[in-house]
Short mmCIF file of C-alpha atoms and ligand atoms in Angstrom, two decimals:
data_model
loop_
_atom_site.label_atom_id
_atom_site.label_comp_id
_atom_site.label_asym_id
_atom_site.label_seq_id
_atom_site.Cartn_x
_atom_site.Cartn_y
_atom_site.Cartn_z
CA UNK Z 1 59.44 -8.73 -67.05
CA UNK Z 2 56.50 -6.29 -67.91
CA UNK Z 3 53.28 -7.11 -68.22
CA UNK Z 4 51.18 -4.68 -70.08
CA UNK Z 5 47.61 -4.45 -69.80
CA UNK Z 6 45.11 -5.44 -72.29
CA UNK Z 7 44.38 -2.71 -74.61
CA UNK Z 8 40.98 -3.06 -72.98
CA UNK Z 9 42.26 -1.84 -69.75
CA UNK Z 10 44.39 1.03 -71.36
CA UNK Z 11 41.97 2.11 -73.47
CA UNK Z 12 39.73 3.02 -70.42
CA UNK Z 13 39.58 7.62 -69.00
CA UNK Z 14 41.79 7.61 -65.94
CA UNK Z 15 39.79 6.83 -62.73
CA UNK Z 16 38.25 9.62 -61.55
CA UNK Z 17 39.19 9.86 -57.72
CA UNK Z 18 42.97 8.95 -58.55
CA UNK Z 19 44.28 12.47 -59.08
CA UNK Z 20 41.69 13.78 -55.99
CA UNK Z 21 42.77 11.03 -53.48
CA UNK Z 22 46.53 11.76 -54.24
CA UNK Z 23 45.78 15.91 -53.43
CA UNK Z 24 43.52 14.53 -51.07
CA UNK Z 25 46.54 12.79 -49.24
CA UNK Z 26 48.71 16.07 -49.52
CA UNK Z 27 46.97 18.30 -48.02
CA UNK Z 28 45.87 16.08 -45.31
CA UNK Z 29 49.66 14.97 -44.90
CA UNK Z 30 49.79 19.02 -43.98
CA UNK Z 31 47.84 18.34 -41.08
CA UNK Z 32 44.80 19.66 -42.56
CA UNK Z 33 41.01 18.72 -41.22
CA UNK Z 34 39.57 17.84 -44.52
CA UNK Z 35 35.71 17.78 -45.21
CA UNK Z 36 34.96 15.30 -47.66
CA UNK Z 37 32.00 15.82 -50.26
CA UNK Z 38 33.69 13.70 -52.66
CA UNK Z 39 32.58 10.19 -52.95
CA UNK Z 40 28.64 9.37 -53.38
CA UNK Z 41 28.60 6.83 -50.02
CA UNK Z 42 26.75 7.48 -47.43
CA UNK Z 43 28.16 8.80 -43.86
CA UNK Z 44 24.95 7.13 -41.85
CA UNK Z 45 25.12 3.41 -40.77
CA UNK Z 46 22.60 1.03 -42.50
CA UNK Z 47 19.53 0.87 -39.75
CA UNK Z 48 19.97 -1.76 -37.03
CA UNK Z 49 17.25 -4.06 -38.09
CA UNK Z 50 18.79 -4.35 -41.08
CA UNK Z 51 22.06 -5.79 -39.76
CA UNK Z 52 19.99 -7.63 -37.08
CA UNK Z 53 18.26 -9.90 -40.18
CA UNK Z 54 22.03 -10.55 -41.56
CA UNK Z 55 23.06 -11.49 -38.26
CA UNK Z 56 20.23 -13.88 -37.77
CA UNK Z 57 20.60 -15.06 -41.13
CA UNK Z 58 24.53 -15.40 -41.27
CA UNK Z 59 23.68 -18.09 -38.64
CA UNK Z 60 21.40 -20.39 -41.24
CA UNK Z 61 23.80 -23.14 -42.27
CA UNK Z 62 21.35 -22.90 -45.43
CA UNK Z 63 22.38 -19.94 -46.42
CA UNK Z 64 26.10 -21.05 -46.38
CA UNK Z 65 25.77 -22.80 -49.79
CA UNK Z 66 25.89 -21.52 -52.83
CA UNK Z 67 23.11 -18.89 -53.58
CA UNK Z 68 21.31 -19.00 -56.52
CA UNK Z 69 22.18 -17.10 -59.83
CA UNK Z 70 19.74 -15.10 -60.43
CA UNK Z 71 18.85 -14.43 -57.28
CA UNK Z 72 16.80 -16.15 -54.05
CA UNK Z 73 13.29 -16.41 -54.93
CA UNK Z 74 12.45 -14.85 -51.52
CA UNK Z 75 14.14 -11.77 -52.26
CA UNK Z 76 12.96 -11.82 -55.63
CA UNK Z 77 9.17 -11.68 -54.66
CA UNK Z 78 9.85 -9.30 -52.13
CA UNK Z 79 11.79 -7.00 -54.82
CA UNK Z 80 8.65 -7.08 -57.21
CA UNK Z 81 6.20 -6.94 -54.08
CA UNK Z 82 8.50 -3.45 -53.31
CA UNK Z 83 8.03 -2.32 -56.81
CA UNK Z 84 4.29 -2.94 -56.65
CA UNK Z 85 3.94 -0.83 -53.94
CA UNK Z 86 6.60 1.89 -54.60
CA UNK Z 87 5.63 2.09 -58.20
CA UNK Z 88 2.48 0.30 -59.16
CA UNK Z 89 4.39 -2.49 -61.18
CA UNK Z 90 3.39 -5.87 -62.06
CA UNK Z 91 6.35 -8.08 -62.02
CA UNK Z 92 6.69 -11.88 -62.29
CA UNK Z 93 9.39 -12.74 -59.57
CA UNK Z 94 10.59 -15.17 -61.72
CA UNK Z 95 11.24 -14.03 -65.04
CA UNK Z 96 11.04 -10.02 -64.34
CA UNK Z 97 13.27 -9.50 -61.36
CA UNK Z 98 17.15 -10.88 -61.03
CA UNK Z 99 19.44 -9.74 -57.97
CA UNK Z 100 22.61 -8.12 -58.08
CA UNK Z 101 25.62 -8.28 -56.36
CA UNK Z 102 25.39 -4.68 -55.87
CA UNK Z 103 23.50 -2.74 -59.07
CA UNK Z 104 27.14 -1.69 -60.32
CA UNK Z 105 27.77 -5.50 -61.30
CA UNK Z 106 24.36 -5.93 -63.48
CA UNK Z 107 25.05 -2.21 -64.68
CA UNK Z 108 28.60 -3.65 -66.09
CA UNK Z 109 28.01 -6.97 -66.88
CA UNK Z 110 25.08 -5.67 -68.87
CA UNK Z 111 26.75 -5.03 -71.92
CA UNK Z 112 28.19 -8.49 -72.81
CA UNK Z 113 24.51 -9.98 -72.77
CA UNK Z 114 23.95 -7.69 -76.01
CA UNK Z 115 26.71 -5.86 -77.48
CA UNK Z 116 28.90 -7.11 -80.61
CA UNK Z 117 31.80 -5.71 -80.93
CA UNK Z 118 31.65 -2.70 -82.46
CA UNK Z 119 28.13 -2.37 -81.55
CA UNK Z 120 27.46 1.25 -80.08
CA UNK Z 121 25.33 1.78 -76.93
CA UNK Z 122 24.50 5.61 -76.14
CA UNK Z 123 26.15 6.78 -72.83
CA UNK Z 124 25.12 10.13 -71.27
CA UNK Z 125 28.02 12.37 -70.44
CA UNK Z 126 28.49 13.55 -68.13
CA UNK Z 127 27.47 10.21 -66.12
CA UNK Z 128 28.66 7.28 -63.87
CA UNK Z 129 31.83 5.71 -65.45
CA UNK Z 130 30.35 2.44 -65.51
CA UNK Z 131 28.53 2.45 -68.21
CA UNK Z 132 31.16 3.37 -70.65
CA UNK Z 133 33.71 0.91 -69.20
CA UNK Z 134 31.20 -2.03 -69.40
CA UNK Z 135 31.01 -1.21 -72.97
CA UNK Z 136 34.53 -1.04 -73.63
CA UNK Z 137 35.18 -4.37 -71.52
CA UNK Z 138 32.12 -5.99 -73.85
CA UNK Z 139 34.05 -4.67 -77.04
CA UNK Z 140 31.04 -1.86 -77.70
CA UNK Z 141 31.31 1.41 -79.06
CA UNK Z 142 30.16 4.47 -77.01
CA UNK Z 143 28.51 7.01 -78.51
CA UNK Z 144 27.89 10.07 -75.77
CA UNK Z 145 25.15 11.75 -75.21
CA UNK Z 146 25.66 15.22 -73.65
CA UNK Z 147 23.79 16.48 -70.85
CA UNK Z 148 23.54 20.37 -70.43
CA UNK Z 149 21.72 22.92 -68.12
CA UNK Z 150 19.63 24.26 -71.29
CA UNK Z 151 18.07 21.01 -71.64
CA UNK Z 152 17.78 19.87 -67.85
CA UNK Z 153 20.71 17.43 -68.18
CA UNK Z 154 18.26 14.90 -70.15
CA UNK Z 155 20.06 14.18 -73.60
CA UNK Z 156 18.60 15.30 -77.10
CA UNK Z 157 17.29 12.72 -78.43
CA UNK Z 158 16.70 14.20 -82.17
CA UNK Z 159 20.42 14.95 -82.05
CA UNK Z 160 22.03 11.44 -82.37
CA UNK Z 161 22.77 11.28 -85.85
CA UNK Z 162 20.17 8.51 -87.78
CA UNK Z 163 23.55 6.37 -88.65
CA UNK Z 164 24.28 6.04 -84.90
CA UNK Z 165 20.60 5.37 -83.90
CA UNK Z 166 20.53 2.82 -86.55
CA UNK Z 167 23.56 0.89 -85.18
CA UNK Z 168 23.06 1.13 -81.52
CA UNK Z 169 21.75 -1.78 -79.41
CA UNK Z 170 21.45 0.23 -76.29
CA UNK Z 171 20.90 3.73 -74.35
CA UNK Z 172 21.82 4.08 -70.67
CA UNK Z 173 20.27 6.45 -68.80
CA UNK Z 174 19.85 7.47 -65.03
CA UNK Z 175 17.70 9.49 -63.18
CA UNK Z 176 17.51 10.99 -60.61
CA UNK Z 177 21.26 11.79 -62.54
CA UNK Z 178 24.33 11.04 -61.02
CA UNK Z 179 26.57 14.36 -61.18
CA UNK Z 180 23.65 16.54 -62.19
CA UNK Z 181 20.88 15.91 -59.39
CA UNK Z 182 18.25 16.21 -62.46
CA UNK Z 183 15.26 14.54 -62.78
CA UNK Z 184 13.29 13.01 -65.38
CA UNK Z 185 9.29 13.45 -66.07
CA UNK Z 186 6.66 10.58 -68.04
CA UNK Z 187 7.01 12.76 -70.36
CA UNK Z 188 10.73 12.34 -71.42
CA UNK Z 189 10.51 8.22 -70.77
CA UNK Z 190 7.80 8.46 -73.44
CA UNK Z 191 10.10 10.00 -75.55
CA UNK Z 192 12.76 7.38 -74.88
CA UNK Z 193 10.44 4.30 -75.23
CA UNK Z 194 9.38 5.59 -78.53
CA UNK Z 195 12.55 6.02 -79.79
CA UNK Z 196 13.73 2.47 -78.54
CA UNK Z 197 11.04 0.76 -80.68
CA UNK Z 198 11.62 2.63 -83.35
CA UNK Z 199 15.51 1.92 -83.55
CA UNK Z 200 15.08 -1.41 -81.72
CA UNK Z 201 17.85 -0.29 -78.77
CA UNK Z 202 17.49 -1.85 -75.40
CA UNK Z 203 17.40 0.83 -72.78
CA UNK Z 204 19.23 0.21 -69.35
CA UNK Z 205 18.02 2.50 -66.75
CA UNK Z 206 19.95 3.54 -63.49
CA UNK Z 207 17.75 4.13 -60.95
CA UNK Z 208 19.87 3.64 -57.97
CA UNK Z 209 18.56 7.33 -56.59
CA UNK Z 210 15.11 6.28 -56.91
CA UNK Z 211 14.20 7.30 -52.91
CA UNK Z 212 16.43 10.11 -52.62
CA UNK Z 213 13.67 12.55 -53.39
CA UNK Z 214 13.24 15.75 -51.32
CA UNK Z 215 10.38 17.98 -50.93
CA UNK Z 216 7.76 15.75 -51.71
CA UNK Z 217 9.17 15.04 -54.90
CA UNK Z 218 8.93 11.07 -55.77
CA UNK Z 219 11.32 9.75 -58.83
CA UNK Z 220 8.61 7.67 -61.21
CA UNK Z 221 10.27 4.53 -62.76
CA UNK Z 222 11.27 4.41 -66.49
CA UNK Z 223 8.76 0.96 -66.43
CA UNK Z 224 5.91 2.84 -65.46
CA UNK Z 225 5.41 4.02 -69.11
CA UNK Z 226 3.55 2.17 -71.51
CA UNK Z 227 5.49 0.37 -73.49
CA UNK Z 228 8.59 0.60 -71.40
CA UNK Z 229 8.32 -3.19 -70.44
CA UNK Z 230 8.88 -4.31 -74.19
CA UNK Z 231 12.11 -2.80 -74.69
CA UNK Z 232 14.05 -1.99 -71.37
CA UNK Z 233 15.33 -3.11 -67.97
CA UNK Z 234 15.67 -0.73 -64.97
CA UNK Z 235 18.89 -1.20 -62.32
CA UNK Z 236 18.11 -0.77 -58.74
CA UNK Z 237 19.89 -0.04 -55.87
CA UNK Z 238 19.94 -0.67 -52.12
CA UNK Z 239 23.15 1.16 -51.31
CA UNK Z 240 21.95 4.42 -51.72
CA UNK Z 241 17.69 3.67 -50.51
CA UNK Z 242 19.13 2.06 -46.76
CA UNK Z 243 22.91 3.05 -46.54
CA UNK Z 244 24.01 -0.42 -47.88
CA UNK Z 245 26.70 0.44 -50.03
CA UNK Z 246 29.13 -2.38 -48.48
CA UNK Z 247 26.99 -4.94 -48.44
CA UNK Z 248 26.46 -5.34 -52.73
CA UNK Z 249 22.61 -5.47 -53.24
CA UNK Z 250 20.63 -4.36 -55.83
CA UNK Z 251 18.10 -5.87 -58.53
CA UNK Z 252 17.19 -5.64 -61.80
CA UNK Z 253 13.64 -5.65 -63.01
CA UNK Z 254 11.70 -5.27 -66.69
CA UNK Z 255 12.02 -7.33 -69.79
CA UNK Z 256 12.41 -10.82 -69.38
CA UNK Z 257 13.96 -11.74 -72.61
CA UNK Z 258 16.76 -9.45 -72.03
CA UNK Z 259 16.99 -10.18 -68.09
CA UNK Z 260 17.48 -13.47 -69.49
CA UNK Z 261 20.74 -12.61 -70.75
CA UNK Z 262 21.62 -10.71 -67.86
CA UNK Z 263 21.49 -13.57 -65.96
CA UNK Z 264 23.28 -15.78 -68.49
CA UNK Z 265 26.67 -13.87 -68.25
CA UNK Z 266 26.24 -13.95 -64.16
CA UNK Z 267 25.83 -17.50 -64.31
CA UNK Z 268 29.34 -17.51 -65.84
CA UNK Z 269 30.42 -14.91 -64.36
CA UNK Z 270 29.82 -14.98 -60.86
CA UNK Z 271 27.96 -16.63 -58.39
CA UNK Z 272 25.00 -14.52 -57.13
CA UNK Z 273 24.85 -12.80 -54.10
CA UNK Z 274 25.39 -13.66 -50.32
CA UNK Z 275 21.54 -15.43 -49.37
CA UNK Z 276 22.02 -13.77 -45.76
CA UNK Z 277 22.58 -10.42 -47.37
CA UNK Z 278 19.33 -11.10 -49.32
CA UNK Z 279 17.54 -11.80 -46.27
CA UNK Z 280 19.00 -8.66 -44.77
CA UNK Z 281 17.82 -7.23 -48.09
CA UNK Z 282 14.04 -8.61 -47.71
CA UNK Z 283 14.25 -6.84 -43.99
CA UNK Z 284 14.94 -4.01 -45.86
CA UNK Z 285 12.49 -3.93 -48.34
CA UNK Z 286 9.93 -5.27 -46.53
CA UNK Z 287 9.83 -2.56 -43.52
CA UNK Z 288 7.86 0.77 -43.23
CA UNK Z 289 10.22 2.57 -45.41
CA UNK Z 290 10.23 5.38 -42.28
CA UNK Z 291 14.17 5.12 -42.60
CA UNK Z 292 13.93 6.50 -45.95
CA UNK Z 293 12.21 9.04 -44.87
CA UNK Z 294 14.49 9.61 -41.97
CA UNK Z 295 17.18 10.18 -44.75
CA UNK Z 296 15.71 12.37 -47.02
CA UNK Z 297 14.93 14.82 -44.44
CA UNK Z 298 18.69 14.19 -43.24
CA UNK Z 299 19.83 15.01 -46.89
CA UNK Z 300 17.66 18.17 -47.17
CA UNK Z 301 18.78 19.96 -44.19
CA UNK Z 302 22.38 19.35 -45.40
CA UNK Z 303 21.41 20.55 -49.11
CA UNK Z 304 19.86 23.36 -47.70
CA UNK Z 305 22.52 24.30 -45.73
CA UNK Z 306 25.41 24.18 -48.70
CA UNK Z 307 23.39 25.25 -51.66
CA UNK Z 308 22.15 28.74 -49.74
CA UNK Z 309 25.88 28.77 -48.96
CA UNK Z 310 26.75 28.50 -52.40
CA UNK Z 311 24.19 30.67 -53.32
CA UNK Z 312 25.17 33.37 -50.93
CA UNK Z 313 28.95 33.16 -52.57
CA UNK Z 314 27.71 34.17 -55.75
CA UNK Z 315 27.94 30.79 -57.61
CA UNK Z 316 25.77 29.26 -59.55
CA UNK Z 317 23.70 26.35 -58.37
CA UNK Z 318 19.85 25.06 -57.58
CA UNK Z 319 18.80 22.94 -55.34
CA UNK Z 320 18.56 19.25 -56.65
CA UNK Z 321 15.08 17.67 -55.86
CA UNK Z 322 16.93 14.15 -55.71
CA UNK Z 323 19.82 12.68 -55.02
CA UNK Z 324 22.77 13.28 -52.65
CA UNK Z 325 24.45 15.56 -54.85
CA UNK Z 326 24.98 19.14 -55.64
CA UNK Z 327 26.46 20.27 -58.98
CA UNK Z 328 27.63 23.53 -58.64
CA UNK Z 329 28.67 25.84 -61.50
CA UNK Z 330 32.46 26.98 -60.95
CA UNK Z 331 33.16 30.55 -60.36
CA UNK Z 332 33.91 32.53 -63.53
CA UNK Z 333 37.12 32.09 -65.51
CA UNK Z 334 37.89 28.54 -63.63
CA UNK Z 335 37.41 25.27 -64.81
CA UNK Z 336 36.22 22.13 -62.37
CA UNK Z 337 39.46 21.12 -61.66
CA UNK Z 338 40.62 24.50 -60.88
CA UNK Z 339 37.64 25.02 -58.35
CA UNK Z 340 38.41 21.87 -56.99
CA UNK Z 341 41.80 22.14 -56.04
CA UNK Z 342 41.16 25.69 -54.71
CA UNK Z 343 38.92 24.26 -52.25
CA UNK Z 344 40.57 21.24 -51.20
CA UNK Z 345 43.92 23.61 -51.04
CA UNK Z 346 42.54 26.80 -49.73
CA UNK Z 347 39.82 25.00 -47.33
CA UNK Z 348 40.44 21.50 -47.20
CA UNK Z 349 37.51 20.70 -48.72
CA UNK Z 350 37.71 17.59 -51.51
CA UNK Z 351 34.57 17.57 -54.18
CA UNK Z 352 34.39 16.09 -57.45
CA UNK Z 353 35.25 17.75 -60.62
CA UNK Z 354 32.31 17.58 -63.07
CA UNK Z 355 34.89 17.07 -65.75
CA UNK Z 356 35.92 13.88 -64.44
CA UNK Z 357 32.21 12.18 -66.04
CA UNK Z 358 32.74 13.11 -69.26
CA UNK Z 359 33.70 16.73 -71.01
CA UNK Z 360 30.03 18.43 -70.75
CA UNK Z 361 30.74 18.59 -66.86
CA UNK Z 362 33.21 21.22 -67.17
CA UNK Z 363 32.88 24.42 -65.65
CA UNK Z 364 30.49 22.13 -62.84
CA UNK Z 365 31.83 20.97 -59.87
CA UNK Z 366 29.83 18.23 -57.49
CA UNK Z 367 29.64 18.24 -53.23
CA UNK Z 368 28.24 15.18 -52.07
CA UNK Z 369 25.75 15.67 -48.93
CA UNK Z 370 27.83 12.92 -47.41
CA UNK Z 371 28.54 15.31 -43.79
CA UNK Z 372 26.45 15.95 -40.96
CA UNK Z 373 24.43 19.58 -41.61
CA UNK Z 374 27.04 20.86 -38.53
CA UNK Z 375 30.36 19.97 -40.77
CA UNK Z 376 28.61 21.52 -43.82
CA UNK Z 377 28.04 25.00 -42.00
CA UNK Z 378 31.86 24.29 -41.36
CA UNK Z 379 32.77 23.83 -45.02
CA UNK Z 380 30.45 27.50 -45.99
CA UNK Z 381 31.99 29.07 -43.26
CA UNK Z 382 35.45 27.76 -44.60
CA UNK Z 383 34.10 28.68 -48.14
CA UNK Z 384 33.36 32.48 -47.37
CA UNK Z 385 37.17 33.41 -46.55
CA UNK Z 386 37.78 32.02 -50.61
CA UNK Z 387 38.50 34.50 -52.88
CA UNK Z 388 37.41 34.34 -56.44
C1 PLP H 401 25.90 4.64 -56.33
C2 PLP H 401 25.43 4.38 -57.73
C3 PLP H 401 25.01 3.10 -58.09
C4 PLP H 401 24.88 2.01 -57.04
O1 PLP H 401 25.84 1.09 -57.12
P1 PLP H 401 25.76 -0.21 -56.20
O2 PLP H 401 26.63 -1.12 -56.98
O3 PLP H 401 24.34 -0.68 -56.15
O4 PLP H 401 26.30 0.15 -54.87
C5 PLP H 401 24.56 2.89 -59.38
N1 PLP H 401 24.50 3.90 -60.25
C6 PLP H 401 24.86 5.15 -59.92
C7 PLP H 401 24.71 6.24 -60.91
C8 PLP H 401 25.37 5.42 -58.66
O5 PLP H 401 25.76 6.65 -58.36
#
């Protein structure tokens, strides 16, 4: 008997590793040594004292029980004390931060909280799949906002038609960006808080690359701007900040009106996360940050060892000032996927097509700085005997 999936389901863009993990597989099957700069997830273990506080805490019968929804009030504190110090907020533990079971899981369940159906949230393209298939799941309407070089990959605000603005409930946005690396200044936010109010959309923003800054350079928070508080909620992140990616943390922090329904669909939905991971979490926060800074200078040695590699090929590309990712202009005349399966085929290295997050990212492909600065040399070196 079949059993087709719910339209929901088939209506969603195939899954963007599918078609690189099967080539992936090939060419491995060949024997090959493949260097992978696909995936965003970190090669580095999470930092010992980090596991030490979930070991210690795994042992607390207490902890065995079912956690809280919205979060253990320890971690919760600790989360707004961390976004005190980080980023000068004032946050009420209890109504202004909720924890996540990994940011992904707030970032999707967002959507039912707010959206109709046929309500349209603005999604920036190209961008992090989940937003769009939250949407879908929730019965929303995505309307896509492009993201090109000529205007630093932050979307044009003045060109989403009034009709659209007037029927959205919410924008997603995420910066430091996930392909592009960009950035976004006070200035821009101001620009988005303004044009929240006057539309009356929620905005939902992604800052799960909020400490991979390099060169000094430290991401701001979209809450920091006045006026941010009354209409938006900002999605953070451990996975990326302490190489926690398989232990599902994150938080969300801002309005509490609309954290309120956040927390509504978890409580139906699921049933908060793990309270020794939370400790863990707390550990986490609560330390002397040096492993961050222990990883950025990891990740800029890396970046500076592909992008000057890059550079010295011919190709188009600039060093990102955040995030783990590179996104790399394809040599002339080929498109991402083209590029991609050159160098997975011709040097065994897999990266992401830029295509693959939405149609702006053609002609872009991303590495991932996800390989020690020795196996990246390897991958230039490997890159050099391409021809293009
Ligand atoms: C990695 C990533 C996340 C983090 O997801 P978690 O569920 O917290 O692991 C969120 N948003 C973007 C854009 C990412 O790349």
């Amino acid at each position: 008997m079949p059993h087709p999936k719910a339209a929901r389901l088939q209506a969603l863009p195939p899954y963007l590793f599918k078609e690189i993990d099967r080539l992936k597989a090939e060419v491995a099957a060949k024997g090959v040594d493949v260097i992978n700069l696909g995936v965003g997830d970190p090669d580095q273990p999470t930092p010992a004292f980090i596991v030490k506080a979930l070991q210690k805490a795994a042992e607390n019968p207490e902890h065995h029980q079912y956690p809280s929804y919205s979060g253990m009030g320890a971690f919760r504190t600790s989360a707004a004390a961390w976004c005190q110090r980080r980023f000068g907020l004032e946050l009420n533990p209890a109504t202004e931060v909720v924890t996540l079971i990994g940011s992904k899981e707030g970032i999707a369940h967002f959507p039912l909280a707010f959206l109709n159906a046929g309500d349209v949230a603005l999604i920036p393209t190209p961008g992090y799949p989940v937003y769009h298939s939250g949407t879908l799941f929730a019965g929303g309407v995505s309307h896509f906002m492009p993201l090109v070089a000529a205007n630093n990959y932050l979307p044009d605000l003045n060109a989403i038609p009034e009709d659209v603005a007037q029927k959205a409930k919410m924008m997603f946005l995420n910066y430091p960006n996930n392909p592009t690396g960009a950035t976004a200044d006070a200035a821009f936010f101001e620009k988005v808080v303004a044009f929240a109010k006057h539309h009356d959309i929620i905005v939902a923003h992604d800052a799960a690359y909020s400490e991979m800054g390099y060169d000094g350079y430290r991401p701001i928070s979209f809450l920091e701007i006045a006026g941010a508080r009354d209409v938006g909620v900002e999605f953070h992140s451990l996975s990326k900040t302490f190489n926690m990616t398989g232990w599902r943390l994150g938080f969300a922090i801002g309005n509490a009106e609309i954290l309120d329904g956040l927390g509504q669909v978890k409580a139906n939905i699921d049933s908060g996360a793990f309270n020794a991971v939370q400790e863990a979490g707390i550990a986490a926060l609560e330390s002397d940050q040096s492993s961050i800074a222990a990883m950025q200078a990891i990740y800029t040695e890396r970046r500076d060892v592909l992008v000057a590699g890059l550079q010295a090929l011919g190709l188009k590309v600039e060093p990102p000032r955040a995030t783990f990712y590179v996104w790399c202009a394809a040599p002339q005349g080929m498109t991402s996927t083209q590029f991609t399966a050159l160098l997975l085929q011709e040097a065994g290295i897999v990266t992401t097509p830029g295509s693959g997050f939405g149609e702006p990212g053609e002609g872009y492909v991303r590495f991932a700085l996800t390989v020690s600065k020795e196996r990246m040399a390897q991958a230039v070196e490997r890159m050099t005997k391409l021809t293009f």
